[in-house]
PDB file of C-alpha atoms in Angstrom:
ATOM      1  CA  MET A   1      -9.334  -3.587  38.872  1.00 54.00           C
ATOM      2  CA  ASP A   2      -8.087  -7.646  39.500  1.00 60.00           C
ATOM      3  CA  VAL A   3      -9.939  -7.801  42.488  1.00 60.00           C
ATOM      4  CA  LEU A   4     -13.324  -6.097  40.604  1.00 58.00           C
ATOM      5  CA  LYS A   5     -12.464  -8.850  37.538  1.00 59.00           C
ATOM      6  CA  GLY A   6     -12.196 -11.976  39.688  1.00 65.00           C
ATOM      7  CA  ARG A   7     -16.240 -11.107  41.140  1.00 63.00           C
ATOM      8  CA  PHE A   8     -17.282 -10.204  38.222  1.00 61.00           C
ATOM      9  CA  ARG A   9     -17.784 -10.962  34.991  1.00 60.00           C
ATOM     10  CA  VAL A  10     -16.197  -7.456  33.125  1.00 55.00           C
ATOM     11  CA  SER A  11     -16.359  -7.329  29.272  1.00 60.00           C
ATOM     12  CA  ARG A  12     -14.667  -4.241  28.522  1.00 63.00           C
ATOM     13  CA  VAL A  13     -13.046  -1.776  31.177  1.00 65.00           C
ATOM     14  CA  VAL A  14     -14.130   2.099  30.656  1.00 64.00           C
ATOM     15  CA  PHE A  15     -12.590   4.881  32.231  1.00 63.00           C
ATOM     16  CA  ASP A  16     -11.053   9.194  31.904  1.00 59.00           C
ATOM     17  CA  SER A  17      -8.307   9.860  29.484  1.00 56.00           C
ATOM     18  CA  TRP A  18      -6.872  11.236  33.124  1.00 58.00           C
ATOM     19  CA  TYR A  19      -5.791   7.628  33.516  1.00 60.00           C
ATOM     20  CA  TRP A  20      -3.411   6.001  31.372  1.00 65.00           C
ATOM     21  CA  SER A  21      -1.266   4.232  33.449  1.00 63.00           C
ATOM     22  CA  GLU A  22       0.453   0.621  33.239  1.00 64.00           C
ATOM     23  CA  LYS A  23      -2.612  -0.932  36.324  1.00 65.00           C
ATOM     24  CA  LEU A  24      -5.279   0.431  34.313  1.00 67.00           C
ATOM     25  CA  VAL A  25      -4.172  -0.368  30.192  1.00 68.00           C
ATOM     26  CA  THR A  26      -4.297  -3.908  30.195  1.00 70.00           C
ATOM     27  CA  ASP A  27      -7.401  -6.465  28.345  1.00 74.00           C
ATOM     28  CA  ASN A  28     -10.788  -5.234  27.138  1.00 78.00           C
ATOM     29  CA  VAL A  29     -10.150  -1.039  27.435  1.00 80.00           C
ATOM     30  CA  VAL A  30     -11.982   1.567  25.881  1.00 84.00           C
ATOM     31  CA  SER A  31     -10.689   5.291  26.945  1.00 84.00           C
ATOM     32  CA  GLU A  32      -9.963   8.415  25.622  1.00 87.00           C
ATOM     33  CA  LEU A  33      -6.218   9.545  24.573  1.00 86.00           C
ATOM     34  CA  LYS A  34      -5.368  13.365  25.064  1.00 88.00           C
ATOM     35  CA  SER A  35      -4.382  14.520  21.867  1.00 89.00           C
ATOM     36  CA  ASN A  36      -1.046  15.343  22.947  1.00 89.00           C
ATOM     37  CA  ARG A  37      -0.690  12.075  23.363  1.00 87.00           C
ATOM     38  CA  ARG A  38       3.022  11.326  21.340  1.00 86.00           C
ATOM     39  CA  LEU A  39       2.428   8.487  19.164  1.00 85.00           C
ATOM     40  CA  LEU A  40       5.307   5.809  18.164  1.00 84.00           C
ATOM     41  CA  ARG A  41       3.598   4.553  14.581  1.00 83.00           C
ATOM     42  CA  VAL A  42       0.308   4.922  13.033  1.00 83.00           C
ATOM     43  CA  GLU A  43      -0.977   2.526  10.658  1.00 79.00           C
ATOM     44  CA  SER A  44      -4.779   3.049   9.033  1.00 79.00           C
ATOM     45  CA  VAL A  45      -7.352   0.446   8.813  1.00 77.00           C
ATOM     46  CA  GLN A  46      -7.171  -0.217   5.460  1.00 71.00           C
ATOM     47  CA  GLY A  47      -3.082  -0.579   6.132  1.00 68.00           C
ATOM     48  CA  THR A  48      -1.191   2.045   4.963  1.00 64.00           C
ATOM     49  CA  LEU A  49       2.129   2.470   7.154  1.00 60.00           C
ATOM     50  CA  GLU A  50       3.615   5.290   8.237  1.00 57.00           C
ATOM     51  CA  GLU A  51       6.847   5.945  11.188  1.00 51.00           C
ATOM     52  CA  VAL A  52       6.194   8.940  12.814  1.00 50.00           C
ATOM     53  CA  GLU A  53       9.125   8.762  14.539  1.00 51.00           C
ATOM     54  CA  GLY A  54       7.439   9.930  18.265  1.00 48.00           C
ATOM     55  CA  HIS A  55       6.731  13.556  15.830  1.00 59.00           C
ATOM     56  CA  LEU A  56       3.441  12.906  15.830  1.00 85.00           C
ATOM     57  CA  ARG A  57       0.571  13.618  18.309  1.00 88.00           C
ATOM     58  CA  VAL A  58      -2.938  12.272  18.730  1.00 88.00           C
ATOM     59  CA  GLY A  59      -4.261  15.265  17.674  1.00 90.00           C
ATOM     60  CA  ASP A  60      -2.794  15.623  14.482  1.00 88.00           C
ATOM     61  CA  LEU A  61      -4.583  12.753  12.979  1.00 89.00           C
ATOM     62  CA  PRO A  62      -6.912  12.939  10.090  1.00 89.00           C
ATOM     63  CA  PRO A  63     -10.261  12.014  11.208  1.00 90.00           C
ATOM     64  CA  GLY A  64     -10.141   8.551  10.777  1.00 89.00           C
ATOM     65  CA  VAL A  65      -9.967   4.529  11.565  1.00 92.00           C
ATOM     66  CA  TYR A  66      -6.286   3.758  13.077  1.00 93.00           C
ATOM     67  CA  TYR A  67      -4.159   1.312  14.880  1.00 92.00           C
ATOM     68  CA  ALA A  68      -1.678   2.872  16.639  1.00 89.00           C
ATOM     69  CA  ASP A  69       1.465   2.608  18.987  1.00 89.00           C
ATOM     70  CA  LEU A  70       2.077   4.213  22.600  1.00 86.00           C
ATOM     71  CA  THR A  71       4.933   3.951  25.161  1.00 83.00           C
ATOM     72  CA  LEU A  72       2.786   2.409  28.869  1.00 81.00           C
ATOM     73  CA  GLY A  73       5.395   2.837  30.920  1.00 83.00           C
ATOM     74  CA  ASP A  74       8.685   1.026  29.652  1.00 85.00           C
ATOM     75  CA  ARG A  75       6.901  -0.931  27.051  1.00 85.00           C
ATOM     76  CA  VAL A  76       5.314  -0.037  23.969  1.00 88.00           C
ATOM     77  CA  VAL A  77       0.737  -1.347  23.398  1.00 87.00           C
ATOM     78  CA  THR A  78      -1.224  -1.146  19.946  1.00 89.00           C
ATOM     79  CA  VAL A  79      -4.536  -0.273  20.430  1.00 89.00           C
ATOM     80  CA  LYS A  80      -7.404   1.012  17.669  1.00 93.00           C
ATOM     81  CA  LEU A  81      -7.916   4.243  17.834  1.00 92.00           C
ATOM     82  CA  LEU A  82     -11.125   6.104  16.577  1.00 93.00           C
ATOM     83  CA  VAL A  83     -10.479   9.874  15.682  1.00 92.00           C
ATOM     84  CA  ARG A  84     -14.100  11.440  15.192  1.00 91.00           C
ATOM     85  CA  GLU A  85     -15.373  15.530  14.773  1.00 89.00           C
ATOM     86  CA  TYR A  86     -17.923  16.143  16.933  1.00 84.00           C
ATOM     87  CA  LYS A  87     -19.785  19.537  16.698  1.00 82.00           C
ATOM     88  CA  ARG A  88     -20.714  21.740  19.650  1.00 78.00           C
ATOM     89  CA  ASP A  89     -22.248  25.039  20.355  1.00 79.00           C
ATOM     90  CA  SER A  90     -18.172  26.612  20.081  1.00 80.00           C
ATOM     91  CA  GLY A  91     -17.156  24.039  17.171  1.00 82.00           C
ATOM     92  CA  THR A  92     -15.864  21.171  15.925  1.00 85.00           C
ATOM     93  CA  HIS A  93     -14.407  19.275  18.925  1.00 88.00           C
ATOM     94  CA  ALA A  94     -11.969  16.438  17.976  1.00 90.00           C
ATOM     95  CA  ARG A  95     -12.510  13.295  20.139  1.00 90.00           C
ATOM     96  CA  TYR A  96      -9.814  10.019  20.731  1.00 92.00           C
ATOM     97  CA  LEU A  97     -11.112   6.966  21.436  1.00 91.00           C
ATOM     98  CA  TYR A  98      -9.146   3.758  21.320  1.00 88.00           C
ATOM     99  CA  THR A  99      -9.138   0.195  22.820  1.00 89.00           C
ATOM    100  CA  THR A 100      -6.343  -2.448  22.907  1.00 87.00           C
ATOM    101  CA  ASP A 101      -8.729  -5.055  22.635  1.00 88.00           C
ATOM    102  CA  LEU A 102      -8.417  -4.708  18.505  1.00 90.00           C
ATOM    103  CA  SER A 103     -10.622  -7.280  17.234  1.00 90.00           C
ATOM    104  CA  LEU A 104     -13.889  -4.891  19.015  1.00 89.00           C
ATOM    105  CA  SER A 105     -15.529  -2.736  16.193  1.00 91.00           C
ATOM    106  CA  GLU A 106     -15.908   0.816  15.357  1.00 92.00           C
ATOM    107  CA  GLU A 107     -19.869   0.747  16.792  1.00 92.00           C
ATOM    108  CA  GLU A 108     -18.825  -1.518  19.778  1.00 89.00           C
ATOM    109  CA  ILE A 109     -16.309   0.810  20.972  1.00 87.00           C
ATOM    110  CA  GLU A 110     -18.791   3.838  20.512  1.00 89.00           C
ATOM    111  CA  GLU A 111     -20.746   2.555  22.698  1.00 87.00           C
ATOM    112  CA  ALA A 112     -19.036   1.043  25.494  1.00 84.00           C
ATOM    113  CA  TRP A 113     -17.846   5.318  25.712  1.00 83.00           C
ATOM    114  CA  ARG A 114     -21.362   5.715  25.125  1.00 82.00           C
ATOM    115  CA  MET A 115     -22.197   3.637  28.562  1.00 78.00           C
ATOM    116  CA  ARG A 116     -19.117   5.632  30.427  1.00 75.00           C
ATOM    117  CA  TRP A 117     -20.446   8.694  29.749  1.00 72.00           C
ATOM    118  CA  GLU A 118     -24.037   8.202  31.473  1.00 72.00           C
ATOM    119  CA  ILE A 119     -22.079   7.133  34.305  1.00 71.00           C
ATOM    120  CA  GLU A 120     -20.388  10.456  34.284  1.00 74.00           C
ATOM    121  CA  GLU A 121     -23.692  12.127  33.964  1.00 75.00           C
ATOM    122  CA  LEU A 122     -24.523  10.301  36.838  1.00 71.00           C
ATOM    123  CA  HIS A 123     -21.995  11.425  38.634  1.00 70.00           C
ATOM    124  CA  ARG A 124     -22.614  14.318  38.106  1.00 74.00           C
ATOM    125  CA  ASP A 125     -26.731  14.028  38.727  1.00 72.00           C
ATOM    126  CA  VAL A 126     -25.799  12.280  42.283  1.00 68.00           C
ATOM    127  CA  LYS A 127     -23.466  15.684  43.439  1.00 71.00           C
ATOM    128  CA  ALA A 128     -26.047  18.483  41.403  1.00 70.00           C
ATOM    129  CA  LEU A 129     -28.568  16.890  44.490  1.00 64.00           C
ATOM    130  CA  GLY A 130     -26.253  16.454  47.377  1.00 65.00           C
ATOM    131  CA  LEU A 131     -26.382  13.154  47.417  1.00 61.00           C
ATOM    132  CA  GLU A 132     -22.488  12.463  47.193  1.00 62.00           C
ATOM    133  CA  ASP A 133     -21.459  12.506  51.146  1.00 58.00           C
ATOM    134  CA  SER A 134     -22.361  10.050  52.948  1.00 57.00           C
ATOM    135  CA  SER A 135     -21.237   7.420  55.081  1.00 57.00           C
ATOM    136  CA  PHE A 136     -22.296   3.259  55.867  1.00 53.00           C
ATOM    137  CA  TRP A 137     -21.506   0.979  58.396  1.00 58.00           C
ATOM    138  CA  ARG A 138     -24.236  -1.333  57.772  1.00 64.00           C
ATOM    139  CA  ARG A 139     -25.995  -3.326  55.139  1.00 67.00           C
ATOM    140  CA  GLU A 140     -29.393  -2.461  55.220  1.00 68.00           C
ATOM    141  CA  ARG A 141     -28.293   1.433  55.720  1.00 66.00           C
ATOM    142  CA  LEU A 142     -26.494   1.480  52.307  1.00 68.00           C
ATOM    143  CA  GLN A 143     -29.516  -0.418  50.128  1.00 71.00           C
ATOM    144  CA  GLY A 144     -32.032   1.919  51.969  1.00 70.00           C
ATOM    145  CA  TYR A 145     -30.116   4.692  50.606  1.00 70.00           C
ATOM    146  CA  LEU A 146     -29.181   3.211  47.018  1.00 76.00           C
ATOM    147  CA  THR A 147     -33.089   2.553  47.256  1.00 78.00           C
ATOM    148  CA  ILE A 148     -34.332   6.858  47.903  1.00 76.00           C
ATOM    149  CA  PHE A 149     -31.466   7.814  45.313  1.00 77.00           C
ATOM    150  CA  THR A 150     -32.435   5.307  42.975  1.00 82.00           C
ATOM    151  CA  ILE A 151     -35.538   6.848  42.898  1.00 83.00           C
ATOM    152  CA  MET A 152     -35.106  10.241  43.128  1.00 80.00           C
ATOM    153  CA  THR A 153     -32.913  10.577  40.283  1.00 82.00           C
ATOM    154  CA  ASN A 154     -35.469   8.676  38.345  1.00 83.00           C
ATOM    155  CA  VAL A 155     -38.152  11.151  39.857  1.00 84.00           C
ATOM    156  CA  VAL A 156     -36.289  14.641  38.901  1.00 85.00           C
ATOM    157  CA  ARG A 157     -34.405  13.439  35.018  1.00 85.00           C
ATOM    158  CA  GLU A 158     -38.343  12.087  34.533  1.00 88.00           C
ATOM    159  CA  LEU A 159     -38.772  15.886  35.278  1.00 87.00           C
ATOM    160  CA  VAL A 160     -36.036  16.641  33.849  1.00 89.00           C
ATOM    161  CA  GLY A 161     -37.259  15.597  30.846  1.00 90.00           C
ATOM    162  CA  GLU A 162     -41.004  16.866  31.275  1.00 89.00           C
ATOM    163  CA  LEU A 163     -39.712  20.418  31.434  1.00 89.00           C
ATOM    164  CA  ASN A 164     -38.228  20.511  28.882  1.00 91.00           C
ATOM    165  CA  LEU A 165     -34.391  21.149  30.539  1.00 90.00           C
ATOM    166  CA  ARG A 166     -31.459  20.350  29.925  1.00 88.00           C
ATOM    167  CA  SER A 167     -29.853  18.915  32.802  1.00 88.00           C
ATOM    168  CA  VAL A 168     -30.326  18.465  37.202  1.00 83.00           C
ATOM    169  CA  GLU A 169     -29.092  21.908  37.682  1.00 85.00           C
ATOM    170  CA  ALA A 170     -31.472  23.798  34.747  1.00 87.00           C
ATOM    171  CA  PHE A 171     -34.144  22.021  37.270  1.00 85.00           C
ATOM    172  CA  LEU A 172     -32.553  22.780  41.125  1.00 82.00           C
ATOM    173  CA  ARG A 173     -32.357  26.826  39.290  1.00 85.00           C
ATOM    174  CA  PHE A 174     -36.111  25.948  37.924  1.00 84.00           C
ATOM    175  CA  VAL A 175     -37.102  25.097  41.728  1.00 81.00           C
ATOM    176  CA  GLU A 176     -35.524  28.040  43.050  1.00 82.00           C
ATOM    177  CA  ARG A 177     -36.928  30.135  41.387  1.00 84.00           C
ATOM    178  CA  HIS A 178     -40.214  28.820  40.415  1.00 80.00           C
ATOM    179  CA  LEU A 179     -40.433  26.887  43.932  1.00 79.00           C
ATOM    180  CA  GLY A 180     -39.205  29.321  46.367  1.00 79.00           C
ATOM    181  CA  GLY A 181     -36.164  25.975  46.589  1.00 74.00           C
ATOM    182  CA  PRO A 182     -36.403  23.554  49.229  1.00 68.00           C
ATOM    183  CA  PRO A 183     -38.682  25.412  51.671  1.00 72.00           C
ATOM    184  CA  GLY A 184     -41.125  25.919  48.913  1.00 70.00           C
ATOM    185  CA  LEU A 185     -41.221  22.734  47.959  1.00 66.00           C
ATOM    186  CA  MET A 186     -41.643  21.220  51.964  1.00 64.00           C
ATOM    187  CA  LYS A 187     -44.925  23.757  52.173  1.00 68.00           C
ATOM    188  CA  ILE A 188     -46.246  21.911  49.274  1.00 67.00           C
ATOM    189  CA  PHE A 189     -45.587  18.936  50.330  1.00 62.00           C
ATOM    190  CA  LYS A 190     -47.195  19.624  53.578  1.00 61.00           C
ATOM    191  CA  LEU A 191     -50.729  20.859  51.895  1.00 55.00           C
ATOM    192  CA  ARG A 192     -50.956  17.717  50.586  1.00 48.00           C
TER     193      ARG A 192
END
């Protein structure tokens, strides 16, 4: 992380809830907490303090905005915690977003999380297209791959939207079902 911060202007670090570690949870972090994460102290943004003596879990909090103390290794870290409910086909779920930058607004925290989710979707699409497995020994090869990858990903995402499909996986099923899969596509391109 320090190498990246040394080479790039990093405004926020965003990562998945699985990565709660002293190396990653530093300044300018936006991430998600698991619902079973224990809290040492919770205070609503309005200022009402609740001493919880380590028994309350993040999932026990109602929707709202809080300042919370959590353990991180042998130290205590204070975070700004957003508890949000959202609806899915399977019912109502909660998301527990946090930041170590206590000055961030709710909107800034949610926007940073949305950007992280777009990266997740990109990785999922890369895997679905079979492009995740490649090695690069020369800079030109890497640049060529990235160019082809970017073009292909953008074309496929455009087709997903045009065909009113939900995902790249749905597009691949569409190609298989209606066009005979990759061999059928190759025939179509050879005919033109």
